[in-house]
PDB file of C-alpha atoms in Angstrom:
ATOM      1  CA  MET A 759     146.489  71.620 186.694  1.00  0.00           C
ATOM      2  CA  SER A 760     145.936  70.862 183.505  1.00  0.00           C
ATOM      3  CA  SER A 761     147.772  67.421 180.915  1.00  0.00           C
ATOM      4  CA  VAL A 762     149.725  67.586 178.522  1.00  0.00           C
ATOM      5  CA  ILE A 763     150.363  64.254 177.973  1.00  0.00           C
ATOM      6  CA  GLU A 764     147.371  61.238 178.449  1.00  0.00           C
ATOM      7  CA  VAL A 765     148.055  57.437 178.179  1.00  0.00           C
ATOM      8  CA  TYR A 766     145.404  54.660 178.510  1.00  0.00           C
ATOM      9  CA  GLY A 767     145.911  51.410 178.288  1.00  0.00           C
ATOM     10  CA  LEU A 768     148.765  51.000 176.000  1.00  0.00           C
ATOM     11  CA  ARG A 769     150.450  48.388 174.895  1.00  0.00           C
ATOM     12  CA  LYS A 770     152.876  47.243 172.620  1.00  0.00           C
ATOM     13  CA  THR A 771     154.046  43.626 171.023  1.00  0.00           C
ATOM     14  CA  TYR A 772     157.743  42.695 169.223  1.00  0.00           C
ATOM     15  CA  ASP A 773     156.467  39.256 167.688  1.00  0.00           C
ATOM     16  CA  GLU A 774     155.798  38.033 170.643  1.00  0.00           C
ATOM     17  CA  VAL A 775     157.673  39.914 173.792  1.00  0.00           C
ATOM     18  CA  VAL A 776     154.879  41.965 175.162  1.00  0.00           C
ATOM     19  CA  ALA A 777     156.896  45.092 175.272  1.00  0.00           C
ATOM     20  CA  VAL A 778     154.453  47.423 177.202  1.00  0.00           C
ATOM     21  CA  ASP A 779     151.724  45.937 178.894  1.00  0.00           C
ATOM     22  CA  ASP A 780     148.192  47.895 179.703  1.00  0.00           C
ATOM     23  CA  VAL A 781     150.282  50.900 180.883  1.00  0.00           C
ATOM     24  CA  SER A 782     147.625  53.986 182.120  1.00  0.00           C
ATOM     25  CA  PHE A 783     149.735  57.256 183.335  1.00  0.00           C
ATOM     26  CA  GLU A 784     149.084  61.587 182.957  1.00  0.00           C
ATOM     27  CA  VAL A 785     151.378  64.093 183.078  1.00  0.00           C
ATOM     28  CA  LEU A 786     150.499  67.783 183.881  1.00  0.00           C
ATOM     29  CA  GLN A 787     151.815  71.173 182.321  1.00  0.00           C
ATOM     30  CA  GLY A 788     155.460  71.911 184.304  1.00  0.00           C
ATOM     31  CA  GLU A 789     156.082  69.050 186.322  1.00  0.00           C
ATOM     32  CA  ILE A 790     158.966  66.357 185.457  1.00  0.00           C
ATOM     33  CA  PHE A 791     157.511  63.264 185.117  1.00  0.00           C
ATOM     34  CA  GLY A 792     160.144  60.070 185.344  1.00  0.00           C
ATOM     35  CA  MET A 793     160.140  56.723 184.044  1.00  0.00           C
ATOM     36  CA  VAL A 794     162.689  53.997 185.728  1.00  0.00           C
ATOM     37  CA  GLY A 795     162.480  50.395 185.446  1.00  0.00           C
ATOM     38  CA  PRO A 796     164.308  47.894 184.853  1.00  0.00           C
ATOM     39  CA  ASN A 797     167.204  47.333 181.117  1.00  0.00           C
ATOM     40  CA  GLY A 798     163.977  46.145 179.166  1.00  0.00           C
ATOM     41  CA  ALA A 799     161.264  46.881 181.256  1.00  0.00           C
ATOM     42  CA  GLY A 800     159.672  49.437 178.860  1.00  0.00           C
ATOM     43  CA  LYS A 801     160.757  52.357 179.347  1.00  0.00           C
ATOM     44  CA  THR A 802     161.949  53.754 175.801  1.00  0.00           C
ATOM     45  CA  THR A 803     159.281  51.290 174.204  1.00  0.00           C
ATOM     46  CA  THR A 804     156.705  53.699 176.559  1.00  0.00           C
ATOM     47  CA  ILE A 805     158.543  57.663 176.156  1.00  0.00           C
ATOM     48  CA  GLU A 806     158.816  56.517 172.071  1.00  0.00           C
ATOM     49  CA  CYS A 807     155.369  55.465 171.254  1.00  0.00           C
ATOM     50  CA  VAL A 808     154.369  59.612 173.338  1.00  0.00           C
ATOM     51  CA  GLU A 809     156.870  60.638 170.771  1.00  0.00           C
ATOM     52  CA  GLY A 810     154.942  59.214 168.152  1.00  0.00           C
ATOM     53  CA  LEU A 811     157.880  57.513 167.009  1.00  0.00           C
ATOM     54  CA  ARG A 812     156.823  53.887 167.667  1.00  0.00           C
ATOM     55  CA  GLN A 813     153.302  52.863 166.626  1.00  0.00           C
ATOM     56  CA  PRO A 814     151.553  51.127 169.597  1.00  0.00           C
ATOM     57  CA  ASP A 815     148.964  48.483 168.768  1.00  0.00           C
ATOM     58  CA  GLY A 816     147.149  49.410 171.330  1.00  0.00           C
ATOM     59  CA  GLY A 817     145.594  52.370 173.656  1.00  0.00           C
ATOM     60  CA  HIS A 818     144.311  56.044 173.592  1.00  0.00           C
ATOM     61  CA  ILE A 819     147.034  58.521 174.052  1.00  0.00           C
ATOM     62  CA  ARG A 820     146.970  62.914 173.618  1.00  0.00           C
ATOM     63  CA  LEU A 821     149.756  64.572 173.665  1.00  0.00           C
ATOM     64  CA  LEU A 822     149.195  68.168 173.995  1.00  0.00           C
ATOM     65  CA  GLY A 823     145.431  67.353 172.982  1.00  0.00           C
ATOM     66  CA  GLU A 824     146.585  65.242 169.388  1.00  0.00           C
ATOM     67  CA  ASP A 825     146.882  61.557 168.801  1.00  0.00           C
ATOM     68  CA  PRO A 826     150.539  61.801 168.309  1.00  0.00           C
ATOM     69  CA  SER A 827     150.716  59.080 165.774  1.00  0.00           C
ATOM     70  CA  THR A 828     149.125  60.792 162.669  1.00  0.00           C
ATOM     71  CA  ALA A 829     149.265  64.422 163.939  1.00  0.00           C
ATOM     72  CA  HIS A 830     152.893  65.072 162.949  1.00  0.00           C
ATOM     73  CA  THR A 831     153.303  68.172 161.983  1.00  0.00           C
ATOM     74  CA  ALA A 832     152.014  69.866 164.779  1.00  0.00           C
ATOM     75  CA  ILE A 833     153.311  67.660 167.709  1.00  0.00           C
ATOM     76  CA  SER A 834     156.898  68.277 165.943  1.00  0.00           C
ATOM     77  CA  GLU A 835     156.156  71.683 166.669  1.00  0.00           C
ATOM     78  CA  CYS A 836     156.378  71.953 170.236  1.00  0.00           C
ATOM     79  CA  ILE A 837     158.066  69.231 171.238  1.00  0.00           C
ATOM     80  CA  GLY A 838     161.452  68.177 171.428  1.00  0.00           C
ATOM     81  CA  ILE A 839     163.328  65.495 171.553  1.00  0.00           C
ATOM     82  CA  GLN A 840     166.581  63.617 172.192  1.00  0.00           C
ATOM     83  CA  LEU A 841     166.809  60.056 172.121  1.00  0.00           C
ATOM     84  CA  GLN A 842     168.988  57.186 173.873  1.00  0.00           C
ATOM     85  CA  GLU A 843     171.134  57.196 170.978  1.00  0.00           C
ATOM     86  CA  SER A 844     171.631  59.520 168.386  1.00  0.00           C
ATOM     87  CA  ALA A 845     173.434  60.793 165.929  1.00  0.00           C
ATOM     88  CA  ILE A 846     174.820  62.879 162.423  1.00  0.00           C
ATOM     89  CA  PRO A 847     176.992  63.259 160.216  1.00  0.00           C
ATOM     90  CA  ALA A 848     181.154  63.379 161.478  1.00  0.00           C
ATOM     91  CA  ARG A 849     182.129  65.947 159.773  1.00  0.00           C
ATOM     92  CA  LEU A 850     178.820  68.780 160.452  1.00  0.00           C
ATOM     93  CA  ARG A 851     180.048  71.388 162.012  1.00  0.00           C
ATOM     94  CA  VAL A 852     178.535  72.678 165.754  1.00  0.00           C
ATOM     95  CA  GLY A 853     176.619  75.052 164.035  1.00  0.00           C
ATOM     96  CA  GLU A 854     175.796  73.843 161.001  1.00  0.00           C
ATOM     97  CA  ALA A 855     173.320  71.521 163.197  1.00  0.00           C
ATOM     98  CA  MET A 856     172.296  74.081 164.993  1.00  0.00           C
ATOM     99  CA  SER A 857     171.333  75.967 161.801  1.00  0.00           C
ATOM    100  CA  LEU A 858     170.074  72.396 160.154  1.00  0.00           C
ATOM    101  CA  PHE A 859     167.948  71.918 162.822  1.00  0.00           C
ATOM    102  CA  GLY A 860     166.850  74.783 163.691  1.00  0.00           C
ATOM    103  CA  SER A 861     164.932  75.582 159.740  1.00  0.00           C
ATOM    104  CA  PHE A 862     162.790  72.618 160.968  1.00  0.00           C
ATOM    105  CA  TYR A 863     160.529  75.364 162.853  1.00  0.00           C
ATOM    106  CA  THR A 864     158.260  77.565 162.465  1.00  0.00           C
ATOM    107  CA  ARG A 865     159.419  79.227 165.907  1.00  0.00           C
ATOM    108  CA  GLN A 866     163.420  79.222 166.532  1.00  0.00           C
ATOM    109  CA  ALA A 867     165.237  79.463 170.116  1.00  0.00           C
ATOM    110  CA  ASP A 868     168.648  81.524 169.560  1.00  0.00           C
ATOM    111  CA  ALA A 869     171.151  78.404 168.880  1.00  0.00           C
ATOM    112  CA  ARG A 870     174.483  80.696 170.506  1.00  0.00           C
ATOM    113  CA  ASP A 871     172.815  81.662 173.108  1.00  0.00           C
ATOM    114  CA  LEU A 872     171.441  77.852 174.204  1.00  0.00           C
ATOM    115  CA  LEU A 873     175.144  77.211 172.983  1.00  0.00           C
ATOM    116  CA  ASP A 874     176.469  80.013 175.421  1.00  0.00           C
ATOM    117  CA  HIS A 875     174.052  77.801 177.994  1.00  0.00           C
ATOM    118  CA  LEU A 876     175.581  74.552 177.521  1.00  0.00           C
ATOM    119  CA  GLY A 877     178.989  75.426 177.297  1.00  0.00           C
ATOM    120  CA  LEU A 878     179.738  74.793 173.422  1.00  0.00           C
ATOM    121  CA  THR A 879     180.329  77.933 172.335  1.00  0.00           C
ATOM    122  CA  GLU A 880     183.494  77.637 171.784  1.00  0.00           C
ATOM    123  CA  LYS A 881     182.623  74.649 169.781  1.00  0.00           C
ATOM    124  CA  TRP A 882     180.021  76.663 167.034  1.00  0.00           C
ATOM    125  CA  SER A 883     182.837  75.687 163.990  1.00  0.00           C
ATOM    126  CA  THR A 884     184.812  71.998 165.369  1.00  0.00           C
ATOM    127  CA  SER A 885     182.771  69.731 163.241  1.00  0.00           C
ATOM    128  CA  PHE A 886     180.863  66.703 165.802  1.00  0.00           C
ATOM    129  CA  SER A 887     183.641  63.325 165.322  1.00  0.00           C
ATOM    130  CA  LYS A 888     185.671  66.084 167.174  1.00  0.00           C
ATOM    131  CA  LEU A 889     183.285  66.588 170.658  1.00  0.00           C
ATOM    132  CA  SER A 890     183.660  65.157 173.308  1.00  0.00           C
ATOM    133  CA  GLY A 891     181.740  62.294 174.477  1.00  0.00           C
ATOM    134  CA  GLY A 892     179.511  64.799 177.488  1.00  0.00           C
ATOM    135  CA  GLN A 893     180.240  67.259 174.372  1.00  0.00           C
ATOM    136  CA  LYS A 894     177.844  65.392 172.274  1.00  0.00           C
ATOM    137  CA  GLN A 895     175.111  64.861 174.821  1.00  0.00           C
ATOM    138  CA  ARG A 896     174.768  68.657 175.883  1.00  0.00           C
ATOM    139  CA  LEU A 897     175.326  69.701 171.833  1.00  0.00           C
ATOM    140  CA  PHE A 898     172.325  67.186 170.954  1.00  0.00           C
ATOM    141  CA  ILE A 899     170.194  68.509 174.021  1.00  0.00           C
ATOM    142  CA  ALA A 900     170.552  71.926 172.260  1.00  0.00           C
ATOM    143  CA  LEU A 901     169.071  70.892 168.826  1.00  0.00           C
ATOM    144  CA  ALA A 902     166.514  69.395 170.853  1.00  0.00           C
ATOM    145  CA  LEU A 903     165.878  72.789 172.775  1.00  0.00           C
ATOM    146  CA  ILE A 904     166.232  74.927 169.739  1.00  0.00           C
ATOM    147  CA  ASN A 905     162.473  74.669 169.139  1.00  0.00           C
ATOM    148  CA  GLN A 906     161.501  75.987 172.264  1.00  0.00           C
ATOM    149  CA  PRO A 907     159.441  73.473 172.791  1.00  0.00           C
ATOM    150  CA  GLU A 908     156.419  72.590 174.943  1.00  0.00           C
ATOM    151  CA  VAL A 909     157.007  69.876 176.540  1.00  0.00           C
ATOM    152  CA  ILE A 910     160.858  68.308 176.401  1.00  0.00           C
ATOM    153  CA  PHE A 911     161.595  64.173 176.567  1.00  0.00           C
ATOM    154  CA  PHE A 912     164.585  62.722 177.625  1.00  0.00           C
ATOM    155  CA  ASP A 913     165.260  59.110 176.846  1.00  0.00           C
ATOM    156  CA  GLU A 914     168.199  58.187 179.472  1.00  0.00           C
ATOM    157  CA  LEU A 915     169.753  62.191 179.723  1.00  0.00           C
ATOM    158  CA  THR A 916     173.031  62.166 181.919  1.00  0.00           C
ATOM    159  CA  THR A 917     173.835  58.402 181.300  1.00  0.00           C
ATOM    160  CA  GLY A 918     177.131  58.479 179.741  1.00  0.00           C
ATOM    161  CA  LEU A 919     177.979  61.379 182.011  1.00  0.00           C
ATOM    162  CA  ASP A 920     179.944  61.598 184.777  1.00  0.00           C
ATOM    163  CA  PRO A 921     179.427  63.255 187.951  1.00  0.00           C
ATOM    164  CA  GLN A 922     179.675  67.208 186.874  1.00  0.00           C
ATOM    165  CA  ALA A 923     177.840  66.666 183.493  1.00  0.00           C
ATOM    166  CA  ARG A 924     174.940  64.305 185.226  1.00  0.00           C
ATOM    167  CA  ARG A 925     174.956  67.729 187.466  1.00  0.00           C
ATOM    168  CA  ALA A 926     175.245  70.266 184.932  1.00  0.00           C
ATOM    169  CA  MET A 927     172.344  68.941 183.006  1.00  0.00           C
ATOM    170  CA  TRP A 928     170.622  67.743 186.591  1.00  0.00           C
ATOM    171  CA  ASP A 929     170.712  71.989 186.645  1.00  0.00           C
ATOM    172  CA  LEU A 930     169.503  72.173 183.781  1.00  0.00           C
ATOM    173  CA  VAL A 931     166.673  70.500 184.048  1.00  0.00           C
ATOM    174  CA  ARG A 932     165.402  72.904 186.376  1.00  0.00           C
ATOM    175  CA  GLN A 933     165.799  75.592 184.246  1.00  0.00           C
ATOM    176  CA  ILE A 934     163.803  74.030 182.228  1.00  0.00           C
ATOM    177  CA  GLN A 935     161.134  73.389 184.301  1.00  0.00           C
ATOM    178  CA  ASP A 936     161.182  77.214 185.572  1.00  0.00           C
ATOM    179  CA  GLN A 937     160.346  78.439 182.254  1.00  0.00           C
ATOM    180  CA  GLY A 938     157.288  76.484 183.023  1.00  0.00           C
ATOM    181  CA  ARG A 939     158.191  73.489 180.275  1.00  0.00           C
ATOM    182  CA  THR A 940     156.758  70.074 181.072  1.00  0.00           C
ATOM    183  CA  VAL A 941     159.317  67.972 180.975  1.00  0.00           C
ATOM    184  CA  PHE A 942     159.034  63.538 180.842  1.00  0.00           C
ATOM    185  CA  LEU A 943     161.913  61.952 180.828  1.00  0.00           C
ATOM    186  CA  THR A 944     163.184  58.236 181.948  1.00  0.00           C
ATOM    187  CA  THR A 945     166.330  57.130 183.490  1.00  0.00           C
ATOM    188  CA  HIS A 946     167.770  54.160 185.159  1.00  0.00           C
ATOM    189  CA  PHE A 947     169.776  56.085 188.228  1.00  0.00           C
ATOM    190  CA  MET A 948     167.642  56.113 190.882  1.00  0.00           C
ATOM    191  CA  GLU A 949     169.108  59.088 192.783  1.00  0.00           C
ATOM    192  CA  GLU A 950     168.500  61.091 189.310  1.00  0.00           C
ATOM    193  CA  ALA A 951     164.368  60.387 189.262  1.00  0.00           C
ATOM    194  CA  GLU A 952     164.818  60.816 193.639  1.00  0.00           C
ATOM    195  CA  ARG A 953     166.223  64.973 192.939  1.00  0.00           C
ATOM    196  CA  LEU A 954     164.750  66.097 189.911  1.00  0.00           C
ATOM    197  CA  CYS A 955     161.008  64.486 189.271  1.00  0.00           C
ATOM    198  CA  ASP A 956     158.116  65.378 190.965  1.00  0.00           C
ATOM    199  CA  ARG A 957     155.881  61.964 190.429  1.00  0.00           C
ATOM    200  CA  VAL A 958     157.554  58.923 189.260  1.00  0.00           C
ATOM    201  CA  ALA A 959     156.662  56.169 187.787  1.00  0.00           C
ATOM    202  CA  ILE A 960     158.342  52.416 187.977  1.00  0.00           C
ATOM    203  CA  ILE A 961     157.877  49.908 185.059  1.00  0.00           C
ATOM    204  CA  ASP A 962     158.029  46.534 185.887  1.00  0.00           C
ATOM    205  CA  HIS A 963     158.410  44.400 182.905  1.00  0.00           C
ATOM    206  CA  GLY A 964     156.525  45.992 180.773  1.00  0.00           C
ATOM    207  CA  LYS A 965     153.503  47.504 183.726  1.00  0.00           C
ATOM    208  CA  ILE A 966     153.231  50.012 185.919  1.00  0.00           C
ATOM    209  CA  VAL A 967     153.951  48.999 189.130  1.00  0.00           C
ATOM    210  CA  ALA A 968     153.780  52.279 191.176  1.00  0.00           C
ATOM    211  CA  LEU A 969     153.111  55.753 190.344  1.00  0.00           C
ATOM    212  CA  ASP A 970     153.865  58.949 192.771  1.00  0.00           C
ATOM    213  CA  THR A 971     155.531  61.754 194.243  1.00  0.00           C
ATOM    214  CA  PRO A 972     158.684  60.292 195.162  1.00  0.00           C
ATOM    215  CA  GLU A 973     158.277  61.070 198.644  1.00  0.00           C
ATOM    216  CA  GLU A 974     155.139  59.436 199.038  1.00  0.00           C
ATOM    217  CA  LEU A 975     156.619  56.181 197.238  1.00  0.00           C
ATOM    218  CA  ILE A 976     159.270  55.807 200.161  1.00  0.00           C
ATOM    219  CA  ARG A 977     156.731  56.174 203.144  1.00  0.00           C
ATOM    220  CA  SER A 978     154.327  53.877 201.512  1.00  0.00           C
ATOM    221  CA  LEU A 979     156.026  50.814 200.012  1.00  0.00           C
ATOM    222  CA  GLY A 980     157.654  51.068 204.570  1.00  0.00           C
ATOM    223  CA  VAL A 981     161.045  50.980 203.410  1.00  0.00           C
ATOM    224  CA  GLU A 982     163.350  50.608 205.594  1.00  0.00           C
ATOM    225  CA  LYS A 983     165.460  53.080 208.019  1.00  0.00           C
ATOM    226  CA  GLN A 984     168.952  52.132 209.107  1.00  0.00           C
ATOM    227  CA  ILE A 985     171.843  52.639 212.219  1.00  0.00           C
ATOM    228  CA  VAL A 986     175.262  51.929 211.022  1.00  0.00           C
ATOM    229  CA  PHE A 987     177.673  51.762 214.201  1.00  0.00           C
ATOM    230  CA  ILE A 988     181.047  49.612 214.498  1.00  0.00           C
ATOM    231  CA  LEU A 989     181.744  47.586 218.177  1.00  0.00           C
ATOM    232  CA  PRO A 990     185.240  47.856 218.988  1.00  0.00           C
ATOM    233  CA  ASP A 991     185.160  45.497 221.598  1.00  0.00           C
ATOM    234  CA  GLY A 992     181.082  45.011 221.415  1.00  0.00           C
ATOM    235  CA  PRO A 993     179.131  42.236 223.089  1.00  0.00           C
ATOM    236  CA  SER A 994     177.803  39.599 221.335  1.00  0.00           C
ATOM    237  CA  GLU A 995     174.155  41.162 223.103  1.00  0.00           C
ATOM    238  CA  LEU A 996     172.230  43.691 221.726  1.00  0.00           C
ATOM    239  CA  PRO A 997     170.178  45.816 224.051  1.00  0.00           C
ATOM    240  CA  LEU A 998     167.963  46.527 220.606  1.00  0.00           C
ATOM    241  CA  THR A 999     166.139  43.074 219.827  1.00  0.00           C
ATOM    242  CA  ASP A1000     162.837  43.642 221.546  1.00  0.00           C
ATOM    243  CA  LEU A1001     162.712  47.956 220.944  1.00  0.00           C
ATOM    244  CA  PRO A1002     159.367  47.820 219.182  1.00  0.00           C
ATOM    245  CA  GLN A1003     160.918  50.918 216.472  1.00  0.00           C
ATOM    246  CA  VAL A1004     163.512  47.163 216.286  1.00  0.00           C
ATOM    247  CA  ASP A1005     163.381  45.298 212.575  1.00  0.00           C
ATOM    248  CA  ARG A1006     166.380  43.480 212.430  1.00  0.00           C
ATOM    249  CA  ILE A1007     169.944  43.108 212.746  1.00  0.00           C
ATOM    250  CA  GLU A1008     173.506  43.155 210.618  1.00  0.00           C
ATOM    251  CA  ARG A1009     176.320  42.563 212.190  1.00  0.00           C
ATOM    252  CA  SER A1010     179.691  42.538 210.028  1.00  0.00           C
ATOM    253  CA  GLY A1011     182.891  41.852 212.594  1.00  0.00           C
ATOM    254  CA  GLU A1012     182.451  45.035 214.013  1.00  0.00           C
ATOM    255  CA  ARG A1013     179.958  46.943 211.956  1.00  0.00           C
ATOM    256  CA  VAL A1014     176.523  46.349 212.450  1.00  0.00           C
ATOM    257  CA  VAL A1015     173.014  47.457 210.772  1.00  0.00           C
ATOM    258  CA  VAL A1016     170.263  48.148 212.756  1.00  0.00           C
ATOM    259  CA  TYR A1017     167.139  48.705 210.925  1.00  0.00           C
ATOM    260  CA  GLY A1018     163.166  49.865 211.959  1.00  0.00           C
ATOM    261  CA  HIS A1019     160.752  51.842 211.250  1.00  0.00           C
ATOM    262  CA  GLY A1020     159.140  55.177 213.491  1.00  0.00           C
ATOM    263  CA  GLU A1021     159.941  58.694 213.887  1.00  0.00           C
ATOM    264  CA  ARG A1022     161.747  57.717 217.205  1.00  0.00           C
ATOM    265  CA  PHE A1023     164.214  54.688 215.402  1.00  0.00           C
ATOM    266  CA  ALA A1024     167.446  56.354 215.836  1.00  0.00           C
ATOM    267  CA  GLY A1025     166.601  58.426 218.943  1.00  0.00           C
ATOM    268  CA  THR A1026     165.048  55.322 220.735  1.00  0.00           C
ATOM    269  CA  VAL A1027     168.532  53.353 219.352  1.00  0.00           C
ATOM    270  CA  VAL A1028     171.163  55.343 220.863  1.00  0.00           C
ATOM    271  CA  THR A1029     169.925  56.088 224.079  1.00  0.00           C
ATOM    272  CA  ALA A1030     169.473  52.332 224.171  1.00  0.00           C
ATOM    273  CA  LEU A1031     173.113  52.102 223.913  1.00  0.00           C
ATOM    274  CA  GLU A1032     174.082  54.023 226.437  1.00  0.00           C
ATOM    275  CA  HIS A1033     172.243  53.533 228.862  1.00  0.00           C
ATOM    276  CA  ALA A1034     174.030  50.085 228.176  1.00  0.00           C
ATOM    277  CA  GLY A1035     176.727  51.066 229.039  1.00  0.00           C
ATOM    278  CA  ILE A1036     178.132  50.279 225.274  1.00  0.00           C
ATOM    279  CA  GLY A1037     180.299  52.602 222.978  1.00  0.00           C
ATOM    280  CA  PHE A1038     179.554  52.351 219.922  1.00  0.00           C
ATOM    281  CA  GLN A1039     181.896  54.582 216.563  1.00  0.00           C
ATOM    282  CA  ASP A1040     181.416  56.696 213.183  1.00  0.00           C
ATOM    283  CA  LEU A1041     177.444  56.182 214.094  1.00  0.00           C
ATOM    284  CA  ARG A1042     175.026  57.349 211.436  1.00  0.00           C
ATOM    285  CA  THR A1043     171.208  57.128 210.374  1.00  0.00           C
ATOM    286  CA  GLU A1044     170.916  56.136 206.110  1.00  0.00           C
ATOM    287  CA  GLN A1045     168.058  57.145 205.538  1.00  0.00           C
ATOM    288  CA  PRO A1046     165.447  55.286 203.150  1.00  0.00           C
ATOM    289  CA  THR A1047     165.720  56.179 198.623  1.00  0.00           C
ATOM    290  CA  LEU A1048     163.726  55.842 195.805  1.00  0.00           C
ATOM    291  CA  GLU A1049     166.792  53.026 194.649  1.00  0.00           C
ATOM    292  CA  ASP A1050     165.214  51.246 197.662  1.00  0.00           C
ATOM    293  CA  VAL A1051     162.152  50.855 197.037  1.00  0.00           C
ATOM    294  CA  PHE A1052     162.932  50.365 193.074  1.00  0.00           C
ATOM    295  CA  LEU A1053     164.141  47.423 194.163  1.00  0.00           C
ATOM    296  CA  ALA A1054     161.702  45.740 197.078  1.00  0.00           C
ATOM    297  CA  LEU A1055     159.295  46.329 193.338  1.00  0.00           C
ATOM    298  CA  THR A1056     161.935  45.434 190.661  1.00  0.00           C
ATOM    299  CA  GLY A1057     163.830  42.909 192.088  1.00  0.00           C
ATOM    300  CA  ARG A1058     168.273  42.803 192.569  1.00  0.00           C
ATOM    301  CA  GLU A1059     168.906  39.924 189.091  1.00  0.00           C
ATOM    302  CA  MET A1060     170.630  40.879 186.575  1.00  0.00           C
ATOM    303  CA  ARG A1061     168.419  42.307 184.250  1.00  0.00           C
ATOM    304  CA  GLU A1062     169.220  42.122 180.384  1.00  0.00           C
TER     305      GLU A1062
END
């Protein structure tokens, strides 16, 4: 599978601040590639350098075989961009915006069909200022797709959307991929990255600290599995500490969380409890997620 984006040694600074520091990765044709990281980690700077919106201070970038910092006209015909923050004139109507943006390109999608797909058909004559936050977000997505792009960039696609709208956006991204297009997105929703992306790059302090499929990131970092249950009248000691699959146990009142590893982890714990005659309630297993990996690599401190 060929690469549509190639980034090697990318570096970008703002005065004394190093926003992106020697970042390298490739995005393959037809994949959904995600970049996640804490606030200020360098996600938006990286994607804007790739799009040609920012001039890097060092490194090598190729987008569809071209240098995005110089081949603006050729590249703009082939890519679509949804920025993290966007705005159009308040009185501009939805249909007018679609016609205006479509006029910038030699190749255009059917505007009404796009709006219908995004649930905005009835807003054709509505001014931008009258749209809700979610409707504005969907309009910007429609504008990013008006030129039938080969590569689409989504920067924080679902920020500010309610859960229903977020799931609808996920379905849209999958449909875009099904059409053979390539998607590069940034997000701070780990569930979004885990569910959507074929590969994920985790960036922190301007450097990529991990890059792989969500499944491999979770597996390779050895994030612990969890079993959670309630012991209404449980003993002070549990027959679990000597089990090789168990790493540690946390108790808070009647609630017990057992951390461990291995394919037989859950079965071994349940069997040990039953053999000891210990009654438990509300037992559930919690599998490690990309969020666990993210926190393990970037820490839990607040970021600005």
